[in-house]
């Protein structure tokens, strides 16, 4: 970003433009001498008007919105694959506008899907939904959990977007359908982060998801309810349940 230094001299102001672009360029375009780096004295009122205009332009073009920053924090928290993610997601729920929750039951499996409307653009990814999955053992007790976001990009495209969080020559391993982060979680062999094709029939894109056994999450019995994560109040009519084994590939 360009740098603007303001000085006071003889009851007036002059500016030094150290580079073009941003506020410095805006001021230079209003009579500042860029070739010499300085300007003649400018009236305070005139300079004030220029500064207000330039700062307004900078506000709209140079700052990340609080909503986008909240979504970014949620995605970054997901990469740790621990229960602190749910605290961050609940705190940053304003970044995600959701209209519908689907809860799908199949044999030994429950999937909760929260659709975003509109989708959320963050970190070069387009987040379309949040989903979490509970797998049950033959005694119908929870044995493992999966949670994360679905994006429009393919697993390979999503991996490229997240490379800064996974340094090294081989940050991921696997196939075009599923890429697993090579960085593991010490002392937690049953936990991993992966980018995979969606498992529900008819869906496209990729899932950004954490997988963990129950023991690696402190032997919890369930993930937080998605209603609690995304809304303090929720109309029960907006949530529907289904038993559709045909939804799974």
PDB file of C-alpha atoms in Angstrom:
ATOM      1  CA  UNK A   1       0.000   0.000   0.000  1.00  0.00           C
ATOM      2  CA  UNK A   2       1.308   3.480  -0.792  1.00  0.00           C
ATOM      3  CA  UNK A   3       2.599   5.655   2.010  1.00  0.00           C
ATOM      4  CA  UNK A   4       1.461   9.203   2.667  1.00  0.00           C
ATOM      5  CA  UNK A   5       3.332  11.445   5.058  1.00  0.00           C
ATOM      6  CA  UNK A   6       1.673  14.653   6.174  1.00  0.00           C
ATOM      7  CA  UNK A   7       3.600  17.645   7.499  1.00  0.00           C
ATOM      8  CA  UNK A   8       2.548  20.950   8.987  1.00  0.00           C
ATOM      9  CA  UNK A   9       4.324  24.050   7.741  1.00  0.00           C
ATOM     10  CA  UNK A  10       3.558  27.759   8.057  1.00  0.00           C
ATOM     11  CA  UNK A  11      -0.110  27.368   8.825  1.00  0.00           C
ATOM     12  CA  UNK A  12      -0.716  25.009   5.888  1.00  0.00           C
ATOM     13  CA  UNK A  13      -0.054  21.398   4.891  1.00  0.00           C
ATOM     14  CA  UNK A  14       1.975  19.753   2.226  1.00  0.00           C
ATOM     15  CA  UNK A  15       2.300  16.102   1.378  1.00  0.00           C
ATOM     16  CA  UNK A  16       5.043  13.714   0.317  1.00  0.00           C
ATOM     17  CA  UNK A  17       3.956  10.990  -2.149  1.00  0.00           C
ATOM     18  CA  UNK A  18       6.324   8.070  -1.763  1.00  0.00           C
ATOM     19  CA  UNK A  19       4.564   5.845  -4.283  1.00  0.00           C
ATOM     20  CA  UNK A  20       1.546   5.793  -6.544  1.00  0.00           C
ATOM     21  CA  UNK A  21      -1.778   4.187  -5.707  1.00  0.00           C
ATOM     22  CA  UNK A  22      -4.209   4.518  -2.830  1.00  0.00           C
ATOM     23  CA  UNK A  23      -4.311   7.779  -0.855  1.00  0.00           C
ATOM     24  CA  UNK A  24      -0.990   9.037  -2.202  1.00  0.00           C
ATOM     25  CA  UNK A  25      -2.155   8.823  -5.800  1.00  0.00           C
ATOM     26  CA  UNK A  26      -5.491  10.422  -4.938  1.00  0.00           C
ATOM     27  CA  UNK A  27      -3.696  13.390  -3.427  1.00  0.00           C
ATOM     28  CA  UNK A  28      -1.237  13.650  -6.264  1.00  0.00           C
ATOM     29  CA  UNK A  29      -4.108  13.795  -8.713  1.00  0.00           C
ATOM     30  CA  UNK A  30      -5.382  16.864  -6.857  1.00  0.00           C
ATOM     31  CA  UNK A  31      -2.382  19.022  -7.652  1.00  0.00           C
ATOM     32  CA  UNK A  32       0.504  17.407  -5.824  1.00  0.00           C
ATOM     33  CA  UNK A  33       3.786  17.360  -7.708  1.00  0.00           C
ATOM     34  CA  UNK A  34       4.739  13.686  -7.979  1.00  0.00           C
ATOM     35  CA  UNK A  35       7.866  14.398  -9.983  1.00  0.00           C
ATOM     36  CA  UNK A  36       9.342  16.448  -7.133  1.00  0.00           C
ATOM     37  CA  UNK A  37       7.683  14.408  -4.423  1.00  0.00           C
ATOM     38  CA  UNK A  38       6.208  17.529  -2.761  1.00  0.00           C
ATOM     39  CA  UNK A  39       3.442  20.025  -3.341  1.00  0.00           C
ATOM     40  CA  UNK A  40       2.976  23.705  -2.744  1.00  0.00           C
ATOM     41  CA  UNK A  41       0.923  24.628   0.282  1.00  0.00           C
ATOM     42  CA  UNK A  42      -2.671  23.517   0.122  1.00  0.00           C
ATOM     43  CA  UNK A  43      -5.552  25.013   2.083  1.00  0.00           C
ATOM     44  CA  UNK A  44      -6.756  22.977   5.019  1.00  0.00           C
ATOM     45  CA  UNK A  45     -10.344  22.741   3.744  1.00  0.00           C
ATOM     46  CA  UNK A  46      -9.225  21.631   0.303  1.00  0.00           C
ATOM     47  CA  UNK A  47      -6.903  19.013   1.728  1.00  0.00           C
ATOM     48  CA  UNK A  48      -9.592  17.820   4.125  1.00  0.00           C
ATOM     49  CA  UNK A  49     -11.989  17.204   1.227  1.00  0.00           C
ATOM     50  CA  UNK A  50      -9.299  15.279  -0.652  1.00  0.00           C
ATOM     51  CA  UNK A  51      -8.448  13.175   2.400  1.00  0.00           C
ATOM     52  CA  UNK A  52     -12.098  12.296   3.068  1.00  0.00           C
ATOM     53  CA  UNK A  53     -12.560  11.212  -0.554  1.00  0.00           C
ATOM     54  CA  UNK A  54      -9.378   9.160  -0.573  1.00  0.00           C
ATOM     55  CA  UNK A  55     -10.094   7.495   2.760  1.00  0.00           C
ATOM     56  CA  UNK A  56     -13.607   6.588   1.623  1.00  0.00           C
ATOM     57  CA  UNK A  57     -12.183   4.901  -1.470  1.00  0.00           C
ATOM     58  CA  UNK A  58      -9.654   3.059   0.663  1.00  0.00           C
ATOM     59  CA  UNK A  59     -12.381   1.908   3.044  1.00  0.00           C
ATOM     60  CA  UNK A  60     -14.385   0.253   0.278  1.00  0.00           C
ATOM     61  CA  UNK A  61     -11.447  -1.305  -1.568  1.00  0.00           C
ATOM     62  CA  UNK A  62      -8.714  -2.012   0.954  1.00  0.00           C
ATOM     63  CA  UNK A  63     -10.340  -3.614   3.981  1.00  0.00           C
ATOM     64  CA  UNK A  64     -11.692  -7.124   4.534  1.00  0.00           C
ATOM     65  CA  UNK A  65     -15.284  -7.042   5.735  1.00  0.00           C
ATOM     66  CA  UNK A  66     -16.018  -8.414   9.226  1.00  0.00           C
ATOM     67  CA  UNK A  67     -18.192 -11.127   7.662  1.00  0.00           C
ATOM     68  CA  UNK A  68     -15.404 -12.325   5.350  1.00  0.00           C
ATOM     69  CA  UNK A  69     -12.913 -12.230   8.224  1.00  0.00           C
ATOM     70  CA  UNK A  70     -15.270 -14.342  10.336  1.00  0.00           C
ATOM     71  CA  UNK A  71     -15.610 -16.952   7.599  1.00  0.00           C
ATOM     72  CA  UNK A  72     -11.833 -17.066   7.220  1.00  0.00           C
ATOM     73  CA  UNK A  73     -11.379 -17.645  10.945  1.00  0.00           C
ATOM     74  CA  UNK A  74     -13.897 -20.494  10.804  1.00  0.00           C
ATOM     75  CA  UNK A  75     -12.078 -22.214   7.922  1.00  0.00           C
ATOM     76  CA  UNK A  76      -8.715 -21.789   9.641  1.00  0.00           C
ATOM     77  CA  UNK A  77     -10.130 -23.253  12.859  1.00  0.00           C
ATOM     78  CA  UNK A  78     -11.398 -26.259  10.899  1.00  0.00           C
ATOM     79  CA  UNK A  79      -7.844 -27.198   9.917  1.00  0.00           C
ATOM     80  CA  UNK A  80      -6.945 -27.974  13.542  1.00  0.00           C
ATOM     81  CA  UNK A  81      -9.548 -30.768  13.550  1.00  0.00           C
ATOM     82  CA  UNK A  82     -10.443 -30.376  17.210  1.00  0.00           C
ATOM     83  CA  UNK A  83     -13.493 -29.267  19.155  1.00  0.00           C
ATOM     84  CA  UNK A  84     -12.354 -25.620  19.355  1.00  0.00           C
ATOM     85  CA  UNK A  85     -13.654 -25.325  15.786  1.00  0.00           C
ATOM     86  CA  UNK A  86     -17.235 -25.489  17.024  1.00  0.00           C
ATOM     87  CA  UNK A  87     -16.650 -22.613  19.427  1.00  0.00           C
ATOM     88  CA  UNK A  88     -15.238 -20.478  16.611  1.00  0.00           C
ATOM     89  CA  UNK A  89     -18.040 -21.439  14.224  1.00  0.00           C
ATOM     90  CA  UNK A  90     -20.716 -20.539  16.767  1.00  0.00           C
ATOM     91  CA  UNK A  91     -19.000 -17.212  17.456  1.00  0.00           C
ATOM     92  CA  UNK A  92     -18.699 -16.409  13.730  1.00  0.00           C
ATOM     93  CA  UNK A  93     -22.184 -17.605  12.730  1.00  0.00           C
ATOM     94  CA  UNK A  94     -22.991 -14.147  11.310  1.00  0.00           C
ATOM     95  CA  UNK A  95     -20.686 -14.945   8.379  1.00  0.00           C
ATOM     96  CA  UNK A  96     -23.033 -17.721   7.227  1.00  0.00           C
ATOM     97  CA  UNK A  97     -26.646 -17.180   6.222  1.00  0.00           C
ATOM     98  CA  UNK A  98     -28.531 -20.462   6.203  1.00  0.00           C
ATOM     99  CA  UNK A  99     -32.048 -21.208   5.014  1.00  0.00           C
ATOM    100  CA  UNK A 100     -32.412 -24.943   5.435  1.00  0.00           C
ATOM    101  CA  UNK A 101     -31.114 -27.851   7.474  1.00  0.00           C
ATOM    102  CA  UNK A 102     -31.302 -31.420   6.237  1.00  0.00           C
ATOM    103  CA  UNK A 103     -30.798 -34.375   8.537  1.00  0.00           C
ATOM    104  CA  UNK A 104     -30.357 -37.610   6.618  1.00  0.00           C
ATOM    105  CA  UNK A 105     -30.308 -41.044   8.203  1.00  0.00           C
ATOM    106  CA  UNK A 106     -28.928 -44.132   6.546  1.00  0.00           C
ATOM    107  CA  UNK A 107     -27.691 -47.410   7.945  1.00  0.00           C
ATOM    108  CA  UNK A 108     -25.265 -46.687  10.817  1.00  0.00           C
ATOM    109  CA  UNK A 109     -24.912 -43.074   9.725  1.00  0.00           C
ATOM    110  CA  UNK A 110     -26.412 -39.634  10.322  1.00  0.00           C
ATOM    111  CA  UNK A 111     -25.595 -36.587   8.152  1.00  0.00           C
ATOM    112  CA  UNK A 112     -26.588 -32.992   8.966  1.00  0.00           C
ATOM    113  CA  UNK A 113     -26.355 -30.458   6.117  1.00  0.00           C
ATOM    114  CA  UNK A 114     -26.734 -26.678   6.493  1.00  0.00           C
ATOM    115  CA  UNK A 115     -27.101 -24.953   3.121  1.00  0.00           C
ATOM    116  CA  UNK A 116     -25.685 -21.410   2.785  1.00  0.00           C
ATOM    117  CA  UNK A 117     -27.704 -18.774   0.951  1.00  0.00           C
ATOM    118  CA  UNK A 118     -25.818 -17.000  -0.429  1.00  0.00           C
ATOM    119  CA  UNK A 119     -22.610 -19.072  -0.665  1.00  0.00           C
ATOM    120  CA  UNK A 120     -19.608 -17.602   1.151  1.00  0.00           C
ATOM    121  CA  UNK A 121     -16.472 -16.550  -0.751  1.00  0.00           C
ATOM    122  CA  UNK A 122     -13.322 -16.918   1.342  1.00  0.00           C
ATOM    123  CA  UNK A 123      -9.656 -17.856   0.767  1.00  0.00           C
ATOM    124  CA  UNK A 124     -10.313 -18.416  -2.926  1.00  0.00           C
ATOM    125  CA  UNK A 125     -13.047 -20.943  -2.126  1.00  0.00           C
ATOM    126  CA  UNK A 126     -16.827 -20.786  -2.500  1.00  0.00           C
ATOM    127  CA  UNK A 127     -18.427 -22.378   0.558  1.00  0.00           C
ATOM    128  CA  UNK A 128     -21.904 -23.720  -0.218  1.00  0.00           C
ATOM    129  CA  UNK A 129     -22.766 -25.661   2.940  1.00  0.00           C
ATOM    130  CA  UNK A 130     -21.646 -27.021   6.271  1.00  0.00           C
ATOM    131  CA  UNK A 131     -22.066 -30.694   7.071  1.00  0.00           C
ATOM    132  CA  UNK A 132     -21.294 -33.100   9.852  1.00  0.00           C
ATOM    133  CA  UNK A 133     -21.604 -36.837  10.010  1.00  0.00           C
ATOM    134  CA  UNK A 134     -21.836 -39.355  12.821  1.00  0.00           C
ATOM    135  CA  UNK A 135     -21.061 -43.008  12.210  1.00  0.00           C
ATOM    136  CA  UNK A 136     -22.548 -45.593  14.520  1.00  0.00           C
ATOM    137  CA  UNK A 137     -21.196 -48.997  15.442  1.00  0.00           C
ATOM    138  CA  UNK A 138     -23.293 -52.132  15.455  1.00  0.00           C
ATOM    139  CA  UNK A 139     -24.483 -51.297  18.934  1.00  0.00           C
ATOM    140  CA  UNK A 140     -25.753 -47.972  17.517  1.00  0.00           C
ATOM    141  CA  UNK A 141     -23.227 -46.033  19.566  1.00  0.00           C
ATOM    142  CA  UNK A 142     -21.170 -43.243  17.915  1.00  0.00           C
ATOM    143  CA  UNK A 143     -17.776 -44.482  16.771  1.00  0.00           C
ATOM    144  CA  UNK A 144     -16.427 -41.630  14.605  1.00  0.00           C
ATOM    145  CA  UNK A 145     -17.260 -38.132  13.390  1.00  0.00           C
ATOM    146  CA  UNK A 146     -16.748 -36.053  10.238  1.00  0.00           C
ATOM    147  CA  UNK A 147     -17.332 -32.311   9.976  1.00  0.00           C
ATOM    148  CA  UNK A 148     -16.476 -29.434   7.632  1.00  0.00           C
ATOM    149  CA  UNK A 149     -17.532 -27.319   4.664  1.00  0.00           C
ATOM    150  CA  UNK A 150     -18.526 -28.133   1.118  1.00  0.00           C
ATOM    151  CA  UNK A 151     -17.106 -25.941  -1.661  1.00  0.00           C
ATOM    152  CA  UNK A 152     -17.735 -25.544  -5.374  1.00  0.00           C
ATOM    153  CA  UNK A 153     -14.110 -26.345  -6.235  1.00  0.00           C
ATOM    154  CA  UNK A 154     -12.727 -29.809  -6.901  1.00  0.00           C
ATOM    155  CA  UNK A 155     -10.490 -31.475  -4.295  1.00  0.00           C
ATOM    156  CA  UNK A 156      -7.392 -30.523  -6.325  1.00  0.00           C
ATOM    157  CA  UNK A 157      -8.504 -26.882  -6.678  1.00  0.00           C
ATOM    158  CA  UNK A 158      -9.305 -26.703  -2.970  1.00  0.00           C
ATOM    159  CA  UNK A 159      -5.858 -28.095  -2.139  1.00  0.00           C
ATOM    160  CA  UNK A 160      -4.213 -25.315  -4.178  1.00  0.00           C
ATOM    161  CA  UNK A 161      -6.284 -22.684  -2.341  1.00  0.00           C
ATOM    162  CA  UNK A 162      -5.141 -24.014   1.055  1.00  0.00           C
ATOM    163  CA  UNK A 163      -1.461 -24.548   0.297  1.00  0.00           C
ATOM    164  CA  UNK A 164      -0.291 -21.745   2.599  1.00  0.00           C
ATOM    165  CA  UNK A 165      -1.652 -23.732   5.546  1.00  0.00           C
ATOM    166  CA  UNK A 166       0.103 -26.939   4.513  1.00  0.00           C
ATOM    167  CA  UNK A 167       3.783 -26.188   3.793  1.00  0.00           C
ATOM    168  CA  UNK A 168       6.195 -28.732   2.385  1.00  0.00           C
ATOM    169  CA  UNK A 169       6.956 -30.467  -0.887  1.00  0.00           C
ATOM    170  CA  UNK A 170       4.073 -32.944  -0.572  1.00  0.00           C
ATOM    171  CA  UNK A 171       1.321 -31.327   1.496  1.00  0.00           C
ATOM    172  CA  UNK A 172      -1.317 -33.812   0.306  1.00  0.00           C
ATOM    173  CA  UNK A 173      -1.411 -37.404  -0.855  1.00  0.00           C
ATOM    174  CA  UNK A 174      -4.102 -39.447  -2.545  1.00  0.00           C
ATOM    175  CA  UNK A 175      -6.123 -39.261  -5.741  1.00  0.00           C
ATOM    176  CA  UNK A 176      -8.148 -36.602  -7.548  1.00  0.00           C
ATOM    177  CA  UNK A 177     -11.207 -37.890  -5.664  1.00  0.00           C
ATOM    178  CA  UNK A 178      -9.668 -37.646  -2.202  1.00  0.00           C
ATOM    179  CA  UNK A 179      -6.577 -35.819  -0.969  1.00  0.00           C
ATOM    180  CA  UNK A 180      -5.412 -36.334   2.594  1.00  0.00           C
ATOM    181  CA  UNK A 181      -3.142 -33.855   4.356  1.00  0.00           C
ATOM    182  CA  UNK A 182       0.236 -35.441   4.986  1.00  0.00           C
ATOM    183  CA  UNK A 183       0.581 -33.381   8.152  1.00  0.00           C
ATOM    184  CA  UNK A 184      -0.839 -35.544  10.877  1.00  0.00           C
ATOM    185  CA  UNK A 185      -1.918 -34.929  14.451  1.00  0.00           C
ATOM    186  CA  UNK A 186       0.702 -36.269  16.908  1.00  0.00           C
ATOM    187  CA  UNK A 187      -0.685 -38.789  19.359  1.00  0.00           C
ATOM    188  CA  UNK A 188      -3.997 -38.934  17.494  1.00  0.00           C
ATOM    189  CA  UNK A 189      -3.640 -41.554  14.758  1.00  0.00           C
ATOM    190  CA  UNK A 190      -7.387 -41.721  14.196  1.00  0.00           C
ATOM    191  CA  UNK A 191      -7.634 -38.075  13.126  1.00  0.00           C
ATOM    192  CA  UNK A 192      -7.083 -36.586   9.654  1.00  0.00           C
ATOM    193  CA  UNK A 193      -7.975 -33.658   7.390  1.00  0.00           C
ATOM    194  CA  UNK A 194      -9.039 -34.444   3.835  1.00  0.00           C
ATOM    195  CA  UNK A 195     -10.462 -32.934   0.652  1.00  0.00           C
ATOM    196  CA  UNK A 196     -12.862 -35.353  -0.977  1.00  0.00           C
ATOM    197  CA  UNK A 197     -15.684 -35.623  -3.462  1.00  0.00           C
ATOM    198  CA  UNK A 198     -19.132 -35.369  -1.834  1.00  0.00           C
ATOM    199  CA  UNK A 199     -20.679 -38.683  -0.882  1.00  0.00           C
ATOM    200  CA  UNK A 200     -24.303 -37.652  -1.384  1.00  0.00           C
ATOM    201  CA  UNK A 201     -25.660 -38.533  -4.823  1.00  0.00           C
ATOM    202  CA  UNK A 202     -26.063 -35.618  -7.222  1.00  0.00           C
ATOM    203  CA  UNK A 203     -23.655 -33.274  -5.425  1.00  0.00           C
ATOM    204  CA  UNK A 204     -20.520 -31.754  -6.938  1.00  0.00           C
ATOM    205  CA  UNK A 205     -17.477 -29.906  -5.658  1.00  0.00           C
ATOM    206  CA  UNK A 206     -15.469 -31.048  -2.662  1.00  0.00           C
ATOM    207  CA  UNK A 207     -15.777 -31.545   1.068  1.00  0.00           C
ATOM    208  CA  UNK A 208     -13.231 -29.877   3.333  1.00  0.00           C
ATOM    209  CA  UNK A 209     -13.535 -32.189   6.295  1.00  0.00           C
ATOM    210  CA  UNK A 210     -12.019 -33.503   9.455  1.00  0.00           C
ATOM    211  CA  UNK A 211     -12.305 -37.177  10.357  1.00  0.00           C
ATOM    212  CA  UNK A 212     -11.819 -38.335  13.911  1.00  0.00           C
ATOM    213  CA  UNK A 213     -12.519 -41.314  16.069  1.00  0.00           C
ATOM    214  CA  UNK A 214     -14.505 -40.694  19.224  1.00  0.00           C
ATOM    215  CA  UNK A 215     -11.511 -41.276  21.495  1.00  0.00           C
ATOM    216  CA  UNK A 216      -9.433 -38.603  19.726  1.00  0.00           C
ATOM    217  CA  UNK A 217     -12.131 -36.045  20.559  1.00  0.00           C
ATOM    218  CA  UNK A 218     -12.117 -36.713  24.271  1.00  0.00           C
ATOM    219  CA  UNK A 219     -14.592 -39.611  24.054  1.00  0.00           C
ATOM    220  CA  UNK A 220     -17.505 -37.266  23.295  1.00  0.00           C
ATOM    221  CA  UNK A 221     -20.848 -38.826  22.461  1.00  0.00           C
ATOM    222  CA  UNK A 222     -22.007 -36.337  19.851  1.00  0.00           C
ATOM    223  CA  UNK A 223     -21.038 -33.234  17.885  1.00  0.00           C
ATOM    224  CA  UNK A 224     -22.878 -29.975  18.705  1.00  0.00           C
ATOM    225  CA  UNK A 225     -26.321 -29.701  17.128  1.00  0.00           C
ATOM    226  CA  UNK A 226     -26.126 -27.693  13.913  1.00  0.00           C
ATOM    227  CA  UNK A 227     -29.055 -25.526  15.007  1.00  0.00           C
ATOM    228  CA  UNK A 228     -27.048 -24.365  18.023  1.00  0.00           C
ATOM    229  CA  UNK A 229     -24.033 -23.667  15.802  1.00  0.00           C
ATOM    230  CA  UNK A 230     -25.801 -21.492  13.263  1.00  0.00           C
ATOM    231  CA  UNK A 231     -28.738 -19.858  14.990  1.00  0.00           C
ATOM    232  CA  UNK A 232     -29.842 -18.733  18.423  1.00  0.00           C
ATOM    233  CA  UNK A 233     -33.438 -19.126  17.253  1.00  0.00           C
ATOM    234  CA  UNK A 234     -34.657 -21.443  14.529  1.00  0.00           C
ATOM    235  CA  UNK A 235     -38.039 -22.156  13.003  1.00  0.00           C
ATOM    236  CA  UNK A 236     -38.541 -25.914  13.325  1.00  0.00           C
ATOM    237  CA  UNK A 237     -40.393 -25.917  10.002  1.00  0.00           C
ATOM    238  CA  UNK A 238     -37.077 -25.101   8.262  1.00  0.00           C
ATOM    239  CA  UNK A 239     -35.610 -28.450   9.273  1.00  0.00           C
ATOM    240  CA  UNK A 240     -36.600 -31.764   7.859  1.00  0.00           C
ATOM    241  CA  UNK A 241     -35.512 -35.333   8.463  1.00  0.00           C
ATOM    242  CA  UNK A 242     -35.261 -38.164   6.010  1.00  0.00           C
ATOM    243  CA  UNK A 243     -34.255 -41.793   5.723  1.00  0.00           C
ATOM    244  CA  UNK A 244     -32.903 -42.020   2.218  1.00  0.00           C
ATOM    245  CA  UNK A 245     -30.277 -44.649   1.582  1.00  0.00           C
ATOM    246  CA  UNK A 246     -30.613 -43.767  -2.109  1.00  0.00           C
ATOM    247  CA  UNK A 247     -29.050 -40.362  -1.434  1.00  0.00           C
ATOM    248  CA  UNK A 248     -25.701 -42.017  -0.904  1.00  0.00           C
ATOM    249  CA  UNK A 249     -23.474 -43.054  -3.794  1.00  0.00           C
TER     250      UNK A 249
END
